[in-house]
Coordinates of C-alpha atoms in Angstrom, one line a residue:
Chain A
M1 CA -44.8 167.1 -49.1
L2 CA -45.5 170.8 -49.1
L3 CA -43.5 171.3 -46.0
V4 CA -40.5 169.5 -47.5
L5 CA -40.9 171.6 -50.7
F6 CA -41.0 174.7 -48.6
K7 CA -38.0 173.6 -46.5
E8 CA -35.9 172.9 -49.6
S9 CA -36.9 176.2 -51.1
V10 CA -35.9 178.1 -48.0
L11 CA -32.6 176.3 -47.9
F12 CA -31.9 177.2 -51.6
A13 CA -32.8 180.8 -50.8
W14 CA -30.5 180.9 -47.8
Q15 CA -27.6 179.6 -49.8
S16 CA -28.2 182.2 -52.4
L17 CA -28.3 185.0 -49.8
T18 CA -25.1 183.9 -48.1
A19 CA -23.3 183.4 -51.4
N20 CA -23.8 187.1 -52.3
K21 CA -23.3 188.8 -48.9
L22 CA -22.6 192.3 -50.1
R23 CA -25.5 192.3 -52.5
S24 CA -27.8 190.9 -49.8
F25 CA -26.6 193.5 -47.3
L26 CA -27.2 196.4 -49.8
S27 CA -30.6 195.3 -50.7
L28 CA -31.8 194.8 -47.1
L29 CA -30.4 198.2 -46.2
G30 CA -33.4 199.9 -47.8
I31 CA -35.9 197.9 -45.8
T32 CA -33.9 198.4 -42.7
I33 CA -34.0 202.1 -43.0
G34 CA -37.7 202.0 -44.0
I35 CA -38.7 199.9 -41.1
F36 CA -36.5 201.9 -38.7
A37 CA -38.1 205.2 -39.9
I38 CA -41.7 204.1 -39.7
I39 CA -41.5 202.0 -36.5
L40 CA -39.4 204.7 -34.7
V41 CA -42.0 207.4 -35.5
F42 CA -44.8 205.0 -34.3
T43 CA -42.9 204.2 -31.2
I44 CA -42.3 207.8 -30.3
V45 CA -45.9 208.8 -31.1
D46 CA -47.3 205.9 -29.1
S47 CA -45.0 206.6 -26.1
L48 CA -45.9 210.3 -26.2
E49 CA -49.5 209.5 -26.4
N50 CA -49.4 207.1 -23.5
N51 CA -47.5 209.6 -21.4
I52 CA -49.9 212.4 -22.2
R53 CA -53.0 210.3 -21.8
G54 CA -51.7 209.0 -18.4
S55 CA -51.1 212.6 -17.3
I56 CA -54.6 213.7 -18.5
Q57 CA -56.1 210.6 -16.7
S58 CA -54.4 211.7 -13.5
L59 CA -56.2 215.1 -13.8
G60 CA -59.5 213.2 -13.6
N61 CA -62.1 212.5 -16.3
N62 CA -65.0 213.7 -14.1
V63 CA -63.2 216.9 -12.9
V64 CA -64.1 220.3 -14.1
F65 CA -61.6 223.2 -13.7
V66 CA -63.1 226.7 -12.9
Q67 CA -60.5 229.1 -14.3
K68 CA -60.2 232.5 -15.9
W69 CA -58.9 231.3 -19.2
P70 CA -60.5 228.5 -21.4
W71 CA -58.2 225.7 -22.6
S72 CA -59.6 225.6 -26.1
F73 CA -57.8 227.9 -28.4
G74 CA -59.6 228.4 -31.7
P75 CA -58.5 230.5 -34.6
D76 CA -60.7 233.4 -33.4
Y77 CA -59.7 233.2 -29.8
P78 CA -61.0 236.5 -28.3
W79 CA -58.3 236.9 -25.6
W80 CA -59.4 240.5 -25.1
K81 CA -62.7 239.3 -23.6
Y82 CA -60.9 237.1 -21.1
I83 CA -58.1 239.3 -19.9
N84 CA -60.4 241.4 -17.7
R85 CA -62.1 238.4 -16.1
P86 CA -61.6 238.0 -12.3
T87 CA -59.7 234.9 -11.1
P88 CA -61.6 232.3 -9.0
Q89 CA -61.7 233.3 -5.4
Y90 CA -61.7 231.3 -2.2
Y91 CA -65.0 232.7 -1.0
E92 CA -66.6 231.3 -4.2
L93 CA -65.5 227.9 -3.1
D94 CA -67.7 228.1 0.1
E95 CA -70.7 229.2 -1.9
L96 CA -70.2 226.5 -4.5
Q97 CA -69.8 223.8 -1.8
R98 CA -73.0 224.9 -0.2
K99 CA -75.1 225.2 -3.4
C100 CA -73.9 222.5 -5.8
K101 CA -75.7 219.2 -5.4
S102 CA -74.1 217.4 -8.4
T103 CA -70.6 217.6 -7.0
E104 CA -68.8 215.0 -4.9
A105 CA -66.0 217.4 -3.9
I106 CA -64.9 221.0 -4.7
A107 CA -61.4 222.2 -3.9
Y108 CA -59.3 225.3 -4.4
R109 CA -55.7 225.6 -5.3
M110 CA -53.3 228.3 -6.0
G111 CA -49.5 228.0 -6.5
K112 CA -46.3 229.8 -7.0
R113 CA -42.6 228.9 -7.3
R114 CA -40.7 229.4 -4.1
T115 CA -37.4 228.4 -2.5
I116 CA -37.7 225.7 0.2
K117 CA -34.9 225.5 2.8
Y118 CA -33.9 223.1 5.6
K119 CA -30.8 224.0 7.5
S120 CA -28.1 224.4 4.8
S121 CA -30.0 222.6 2.1
S122 CA -32.4 224.3 -0.3
V123 CA -34.5 223.5 -3.3
E124 CA -35.2 226.4 -5.6
N125 CA -38.2 226.9 -7.8
A126 CA -40.3 224.3 -5.9
I127 CA -44.0 224.7 -6.6
V128 CA -45.8 225.7 -3.4
G129 CA -49.5 224.9 -3.7
G130 CA -52.0 226.4 -1.3
I131 CA -55.0 224.1 -1.1
S132 CA -58.4 223.8 0.5
H133 CA -59.2 220.7 2.5
E134 CA -61.1 218.6 -0.1
F135 CA -58.1 218.7 -2.5
Y136 CA -57.2 215.1 -1.7
K137 CA -60.7 214.0 -3.0
I138 CA -59.9 215.6 -6.4
K139 CA -56.3 214.7 -7.0
N140 CA -55.1 211.2 -6.4
F141 CA -51.8 211.0 -4.6
D142 CA -50.4 208.5 -2.0
L143 CA -48.2 209.4 0.9
T144 CA -45.1 207.3 1.6
S145 CA -44.9 208.6 5.2
G146 CA -46.9 211.0 7.4
R147 CA -50.5 212.0 7.0
Y148 CA -52.8 214.5 5.1
F149 CA -53.9 217.8 6.6
M150 CA -56.7 217.7 9.2
Q151 CA -59.7 220.0 8.6
T152 CA -58.6 222.2 11.5
E153 CA -55.2 222.6 9.9
T154 CA -56.4 223.7 6.5
E155 CA -59.1 226.0 7.8
G156 CA -57.0 227.5 10.5
G157 CA -54.0 228.0 8.2
Y158 CA -51.6 225.9 10.3
R159 CA -48.0 226.1 9.4
V160 CA -47.7 222.5 8.1
A161 CA -46.6 221.1 4.8
I162 CA -46.7 217.9 2.7
I163 CA -43.7 217.7 0.4
G164 CA -43.1 215.9 -2.9
A165 CA -40.6 213.0 -3.2
E166 CA -38.0 215.1 -5.1
I167 CA -38.2 217.9 -2.5
A168 CA -37.8 215.3 0.3
Q169 CA -34.8 213.8 -1.5
G170 CA -33.3 217.3 -2.0
L171 CA -33.7 218.5 1.6
F172 CA -33.6 215.3 3.6
P173 CA -31.3 212.9 1.8
Y174 CA -30.3 211.0 4.9
E175 CA -33.1 211.7 7.5
D176 CA -36.8 211.3 7.9
P177 CA -38.6 214.6 6.9
I178 CA -41.6 214.0 9.2
G179 CA -41.7 216.6 12.0
K180 CA -38.8 218.6 10.6
E181 CA -39.2 222.4 10.3
I182 CA -38.6 223.8 6.8
K183 CA -38.7 227.3 5.5
I184 CA -41.0 228.2 2.6
A185 CA -40.0 231.6 1.2
G186 CA -38.8 232.4 4.7
N187 CA -42.0 231.1 6.5
K188 CA -41.5 228.2 8.9
A189 CA -43.6 225.1 8.4
V190 CA -43.5 221.6 9.8
V191 CA -43.4 218.6 7.4
I192 CA -46.3 216.3 8.2
G193 CA -46.3 214.1 5.0
V194 CA -44.3 213.0 2.0
I195 CA -46.0 212.3 -1.3
K196 CA -45.1 209.0 -3.1
K197 CA -42.9 209.5 -6.1
E198 CA -45.0 209.7 -9.2
G199 CA -42.4 210.4 -11.9
E200 CA -42.4 212.9 -14.8
S201 CA -45.7 214.3 -16.0
M202 CA -46.2 215.5 -19.6
L203 CA -48.7 218.1 -18.4
G204 CA -47.0 220.4 -16.0
P205 CA -44.9 219.6 -13.0
S206 CA -45.7 216.4 -11.0
F207 CA -46.3 216.2 -7.3
D208 CA -42.6 215.2 -6.9
Y209 CA -41.6 218.9 -7.1
Q210 CA -44.5 220.3 -5.1
V211 CA -45.0 221.4 -1.5
L212 CA -48.7 221.4 -0.4
I213 CA -49.7 223.8 2.4
P214 CA -53.1 225.0 3.7
F215 CA -54.6 227.8 1.7
N216 CA -54.9 230.1 4.7
F217 CA -51.1 229.7 5.3
A218 CA -50.3 230.1 1.6
R219 CA -52.0 233.5 1.4
V220 CA -49.2 234.9 3.6
M221 CA -46.8 234.4 0.7
M222 CA -49.0 234.8 -2.4
D223 CA -51.9 236.9 -3.4
P224 CA -55.0 234.8 -4.3
K225 CA -56.3 237.6 -6.5
S226 CA -53.2 237.7 -8.6
E227 CA -53.2 235.8 -11.8
N228 CA -49.6 234.7 -11.1
A229 CA -50.9 232.5 -8.3
D230 CA -53.0 230.6 -11.0
P231 CA -56.0 230.0 -8.7
I232 CA -58.2 227.1 -9.8
I233 CA -61.5 225.7 -8.3
Y234 CA -61.7 222.0 -9.0
A235 CA -65.2 220.3 -9.0
K236 CA -65.6 216.6 -9.1
A237 CA -68.9 215.1 -10.2
K238 CA -70.8 212.6 -8.1
P239 CA -71.0 209.1 -9.6
N240 CA -73.8 208.9 -12.2
V241 CA -73.6 212.6 -12.8
T242 CA -72.2 213.6 -16.2
N243 CA -69.7 216.5 -16.6
A244 CA -72.3 218.3 -18.7
E245 CA -74.9 218.2 -15.9
M246 CA -72.4 219.3 -13.3
M247 CA -71.2 222.1 -15.6
D248 CA -74.7 223.4 -16.0
E249 CA -75.1 223.6 -12.3
L250 CA -71.7 225.2 -11.8
T251 CA -72.5 227.8 -14.4
G252 CA -75.8 228.7 -12.7
V253 CA -74.3 228.9 -9.2
L254 CA -71.2 230.9 -10.4
R255 CA -73.4 233.3 -12.3
A256 CA -75.4 233.9 -9.2
I257 CA -72.3 234.3 -7.0
R258 CA -70.8 236.8 -9.5
K259 CA -74.2 238.5 -10.0
L260 CA -74.1 238.3 -13.8
K261 CA -77.1 239.5 -15.8
P262 CA -79.1 236.8 -17.6
M263 CA -77.9 237.9 -21.1
S264 CA -74.3 238.7 -20.2
D265 CA -71.4 236.4 -21.1
P266 CA -70.0 234.3 -18.3
N267 CA -66.7 235.7 -16.9
F268 CA -65.3 232.4 -16.0
A269 CA -64.2 229.3 -18.0
L270 CA -65.2 225.7 -17.2
N271 CA -62.5 223.4 -18.5
E272 CA -62.5 219.7 -18.7
T273 CA -59.9 217.1 -19.6
S274 CA -61.8 216.0 -22.7
L275 CA -60.8 219.3 -24.2
L276 CA -57.2 218.4 -23.8
S277 CA -57.7 214.8 -25.0
K278 CA -59.4 216.1 -28.2
G279 CA -56.6 218.6 -28.9
F280 CA -54.0 215.9 -28.4
D281 CA -55.9 213.4 -30.6
E282 CA -55.7 215.8 -33.5
L283 CA -52.0 216.5 -32.8
F284 CA -51.2 212.7 -32.7
D285 CA -53.2 212.1 -35.9
V286 CA -51.1 214.7 -37.7
I287 CA -47.7 213.3 -36.3
G288 CA -48.8 209.7 -37.0
T289 CA -49.8 210.6 -40.6
A290 CA -46.5 212.5 -41.2
G291 CA -44.5 209.5 -39.9
W292 CA -46.6 207.2 -42.0
I293 CA -45.9 209.2 -45.2
I294 CA -42.2 209.5 -44.5
G295 CA -41.8 205.8 -43.6
G296 CA -44.1 204.8 -46.4
F297 CA -41.8 206.3 -49.0
S298 CA -38.7 204.7 -47.4
I299 CA -40.4 201.3 -47.4
L300 CA -41.4 201.8 -51.1
V301 CA -37.9 202.6 -52.1
G302 CA -36.7 199.5 -50.1
G303 CA -39.3 197.4 -51.9
F304 CA -38.1 198.5 -55.3
G305 CA -34.5 197.7 -54.2
I306 CA -35.5 194.1 -53.3
A307 CA -37.5 193.7 -56.6
N308 CA -34.5 194.9 -58.5
I309 CA -32.1 192.5 -56.7
M310 CA -34.6 189.6 -57.2
F311 CA -34.7 190.3 -61.0
V312 CA -30.9 190.2 -61.1
S313 CA -30.9 187.0 -59.0
V314 CA -33.4 185.3 -61.4
R315 CA -31.3 186.4 -64.5
E316 CA -28.1 185.1 -62.9
R317 CA -29.6 181.8 -62.0
T318 CA -31.6 181.2 -65.1
N319 CA -29.3 178.4 -66.1
L320 CA -29.7 176.8 -62.6
I321 CA -33.5 177.1 -62.9
G322 CA -33.4 175.3 -66.2
I323 CA -31.4 172.4 -64.6
Q324 CA -33.7 172.3 -61.6
K325 CA -36.8 172.1 -63.9
S326 CA -35.3 169.5 -66.2
L327 CA -34.6 167.4 -63.1
G328 CA -38.3 167.5 -62.2
A329 CA -38.6 170.7 -60.1
K330 CA -42.2 172.0 -60.3
N331 CA -43.2 175.6 -61.0
M332 CA -44.3 175.9 -57.4
F333 CA -40.9 174.9 -56.2
I334 CA -39.2 177.6 -58.2
L335 CA -41.8 180.2 -57.2
V336 CA -41.5 179.4 -53.5
Q337 CA -37.7 179.3 -53.7
F338 CA -37.4 182.9 -55.0
L339 CA -40.3 184.2 -53.0
S340 CA -38.8 182.9 -49.8
E341 CA -35.5 184.5 -50.7
S342 CA -37.2 187.9 -51.1
V343 CA -39.3 187.4 -47.9
M344 CA -36.2 186.3 -46.0
L345 CA -34.2 189.3 -47.3
S346 CA -37.0 191.6 -46.3
C347 CA -37.4 190.0 -42.9
V348 CA -33.7 190.3 -42.1
G349 CA -33.9 193.9 -43.1
G350 CA -37.0 194.4 -40.9
F351 CA -35.3 192.7 -38.0
F352 CA -32.3 195.0 -38.2
G353 CA -34.7 198.0 -38.5
L354 CA -36.5 196.9 -35.4
L355 CA -33.2 196.3 -33.6
L356 CA -32.0 199.8 -34.5
T357 CA -35.3 201.2 -33.3
W358 CA -34.9 199.3 -30.0
I359 CA -31.4 200.6 -29.5
I360 CA -32.4 204.2 -30.3
T361 CA -35.4 204.0 -27.9
A362 CA -33.2 202.5 -25.1
L363 CA -30.6 205.3 -25.5
G364 CA -33.3 208.0 -25.9
K365 CA -35.1 206.8 -22.7
D366 CA -32.1 208.0 -20.6
A367 CA -31.5 211.1 -22.6
I368 CA -35.0 212.6 -22.5
E369 CA -36.2 211.0 -19.2
M370 CA -39.4 209.8 -20.8
E371 CA -40.8 206.3 -21.0
I372 CA -40.3 205.2 -24.6
S373 CA -40.7 201.6 -25.4
L374 CA -41.0 199.5 -28.5
T375 CA -44.3 197.8 -28.1
V376 CA -45.3 194.3 -29.2
T377 CA -47.9 195.9 -31.6
N378 CA -45.1 197.8 -33.3
V379 CA -42.8 194.8 -33.5
I380 CA -45.7 192.8 -35.2
L381 CA -46.3 195.7 -37.5
G382 CA -42.7 195.9 -38.4
F383 CA -42.5 192.2 -39.3
T384 CA -45.9 192.4 -41.1
I385 CA -44.6 195.2 -43.3
S386 CA -41.4 193.3 -44.0
I387 CA -43.1 190.1 -45.0
L388 CA -45.6 192.0 -47.1
I389 CA -42.8 194.0 -48.9
G390 CA -41.0 190.7 -49.4
I391 CA -44.0 189.1 -51.0
I392 CA -45.0 192.1 -53.2
S393 CA -41.5 192.9 -54.4
G394 CA -40.5 189.3 -54.9
F395 CA -43.6 187.8 -56.5
I396 CA -43.1 189.0 -60.1
P397 CA -39.4 188.0 -60.4
A398 CA -40.3 184.6 -58.7
Y399 CA -43.3 184.0 -60.9
S400 CA -41.4 184.9 -64.0
A401 CA -38.7 182.5 -62.9
S402 CA -41.2 179.7 -62.4
Q403 CA -42.6 180.2 -65.9
L404 CA -39.3 179.8 -67.6
D405 CA -39.0 177.1 -70.2
P406 CA -36.4 174.5 -69.0
V407 CA -34.7 174.1 -72.4
E408 CA -34.5 177.9 -73.0
A409 CA -33.3 178.4 -69.4
I410 CA -30.5 175.9 -69.7
R411 CA -29.2 177.4 -72.9
S412 CA -29.1 180.9 -71.5
N413 CA -25.8 182.2 -70.1
Chain B
M1 CA -54.1 183.1 -76.2
K2 CA -52.7 186.6 -76.0
R3 CA -53.9 188.7 -73.1
P4 CA -56.8 191.0 -74.2
R5 CA -56.3 194.7 -73.8
I6 CA -59.1 195.1 -71.3
I7 CA -57.4 192.6 -68.9
S8 CA -54.2 194.6 -69.2
I9 CA -56.2 197.7 -68.2
I10 CA -57.7 195.8 -65.2
C11 CA -54.2 194.7 -64.2
I12 CA -52.8 198.3 -64.5
V13 CA -55.7 199.7 -62.4
G14 CA -55.0 196.9 -59.9
Y15 CA -51.3 197.7 -59.7
L16 CA -52.0 201.4 -59.2
T17 CA -54.6 200.6 -56.5
I18 CA -52.0 198.5 -54.7
V19 CA -49.5 201.4 -54.8
F20 CA -52.1 203.6 -53.1
T21 CA -53.6 201.0 -50.7
F22 CA -50.2 199.5 -49.6
P23 CA -49.3 202.4 -47.3
Q24 CA -52.8 202.0 -45.8
V25 CA -51.6 198.8 -44.2
F26 CA -49.5 200.7 -41.7
S27 CA -51.8 203.8 -41.5
P28 CA -52.8 205.0 -38.1
S29 CA -56.5 204.4 -38.9
I30 CA -55.9 200.7 -39.6
K31 CA -53.5 200.4 -36.7
K32 CA -56.1 201.8 -34.3
L33 CA -58.5 198.9 -35.1
G34 CA -56.3 196.2 -33.5
V35 CA -52.9 194.6 -33.2
F36 CA -53.5 192.1 -36.1
M37 CA -55.6 194.4 -38.3
P38 CA -52.5 195.7 -40.3
A39 CA -51.4 192.1 -40.9
L40 CA -54.9 191.0 -42.0
Y41 CA -55.3 194.0 -44.3
G42 CA -51.7 193.4 -45.5
I43 CA -52.6 189.8 -46.5
L44 CA -55.6 191.2 -48.5
V45 CA -53.3 193.7 -50.3
A46 CA -50.7 191.1 -51.1
S47 CA -53.3 188.6 -52.4
H48 CA -54.8 191.4 -54.5
F49 CA -51.4 192.0 -56.0
I50 CA -50.7 188.3 -56.6
S51 CA -54.1 188.0 -58.3
C52 CA -53.2 190.9 -60.6
V53 CA -50.0 189.1 -61.5
G54 CA -52.0 186.0 -62.3
L55 CA -54.4 188.0 -64.5
W56 CA -51.4 189.6 -66.3
Y57 CA -50.2 186.1 -67.2
F58 CA -53.8 185.3 -68.2
K59 CA -54.2 182.5 -65.7
Q60 CA -57.4 181.1 -64.2
W61 CA -56.0 181.1 -60.7
G62 CA -55.7 184.9 -61.1
V63 CA -59.5 185.3 -61.5
Q64 CA -60.1 182.8 -58.6
L65 CA -57.8 184.7 -56.3
Y66 CA -59.2 188.1 -57.5
L67 CA -62.7 186.9 -56.5
L68 CA -61.6 185.6 -53.2
T69 CA -59.7 188.8 -52.4
F70 CA -62.7 190.9 -53.4
F71 CA -65.1 189.1 -51.1
A72 CA -62.6 189.1 -48.2
K73 CA -61.8 192.8 -48.7
T74 CA -65.5 193.7 -48.8
L75 CA -66.2 191.6 -45.7
F76 CA -63.2 193.3 -44.0
F77 CA -64.5 196.8 -44.7
I78 CA -68.0 195.8 -43.6
V79 CA -66.7 194.5 -40.3
I80 CA -64.7 197.6 -39.6
Q81 CA -67.7 199.7 -40.9
Q82 CA -65.7 201.8 -43.3
Y83 CA -68.3 202.9 -45.7
T84 CA -66.3 205.7 -47.4
P85 CA -67.0 206.9 -51.0
G86 CA -63.8 205.0 -51.9
F87 CA -65.3 201.7 -50.7
Y88 CA -68.4 202.2 -52.9
L89 CA -66.3 203.2 -55.9
S90 CA -63.9 200.2 -55.6
T91 CA -66.7 197.8 -55.0
G92 CA -68.6 199.0 -58.0
L93 CA -65.5 198.9 -60.1
S94 CA -64.6 195.4 -58.9
F95 CA -68.0 194.2 -59.9
I96 CA -67.5 195.4 -63.4
F97 CA -64.0 193.9 -63.5
I98 CA -65.3 190.5 -62.2
F99 CA -67.9 190.5 -64.9
I100 CA -65.2 191.1 -67.6
L101 CA -62.9 188.5 -66.0
L102 CA -65.6 185.8 -65.9
K103 CA -66.2 186.5 -69.6
Y104 CA -62.6 185.6 -70.4
Y105 CA -62.3 182.9 -67.8
S106 CA -62.7 179.9 -70.1
K107 CA -60.0 181.2 -72.4
M108 CA -57.4 181.5 -69.7
S109 CA -54.7 179.0 -68.9
Q110 CA -55.4 176.5 -66.2
N111 CA -51.7 176.0 -65.3
L112 CA -49.8 177.7 -62.5

């Protein structure tokens, strides 16, 4: 019985909406814009968040970065204290590897942008990374062809290189790069491996644009003491060892290596990815809240628009309501009829808002080369808001219509 | 019977609360709790609004829905462990409102 009542009410509502097409269109426009604004912001924020979190994850949760500069920038950031600090050195890596018990692997890396050439082809501004042997234990990357460096190659500074997918594509579009001799800033090196394509990274360049070479070969073309080479020592904690425990040990060992007095400040920074995550959490909260406020106002305006249209609709059809009631229509029937009209109107508006968001994200994906996708969560959220707005803005007009006296309603014009 | 002034005040407070709580439905903090949490919270906000309309028309179903919404909302906030000062304030205020509403319950209309 209830289902039949609901079906009839929906049918009445649909007839009313299609009878006044322009009015229906104008009133659903507010909701469309509101849903579009809010869901687009949420979609962009979610996509950015996913991309950045993925990039942070790839850096490793249990990896600590020994660097000159700390990552956390507070309001009283004492840059003058850090500027005279020494950069991490390769000899420190040996000491750390010998003395640290909490680490699974420790690696060194420095890098600089250089031109890579093969015959007449060249790739400019490729990132050349000079690495120590255990680098593969710290950073996760797969090779599509070839192999990783052997210990003798990294320690002996052999002229060998592992190239990223984009570099391989740029230099060897039609041939196999393995065994070919390339020139890195004028220095010959044999390609022994190609890194699997990993795509764009939100945090710095991905491996696709990098060339990895042994550290002792890299020092021919870059100075490890120079800050421009951005030297980093990576330390990965053993399973069941927390980052804090490892950092305590690293601090002690590094202080001993650098012969720092007990009361003096450390002249190195131990950075971990949680610092980045924390910073981005705050940023995303701000962006999300801003989008929520902007979208909220749009939705509110859209809701008022629907309420207004519904009041007009009730006034226009007062006569009809009177006839329906005099023929035996219950209050509930009238209520559901008008309520389903407003919910339907709002849902159609929401649908178009979501459609618009989907189109924009599909177009934007190609334009900014970033993975943006309208998630199921956001689609559910969009429809939830639409239904809710429909109920809230349509209930008072619907209820007032259901309370009309049949005789009075028939008499009205 | 004409709606008493105190009921009108309760309704106006309710409507104002909805204006402020409605945007919370799609706030990042509720969204973070789960896919269906905004929908669940939205149902509570909508039923609170409908109960206020019922009270405005001095109907018994308004009080019934108000009570139901109050308990569901309290349960919701307990489940998500959101014990903010706002939660305590609204719970305290709702208790007072429920006491007043129950006082007038017998005088309200039983019809829809």
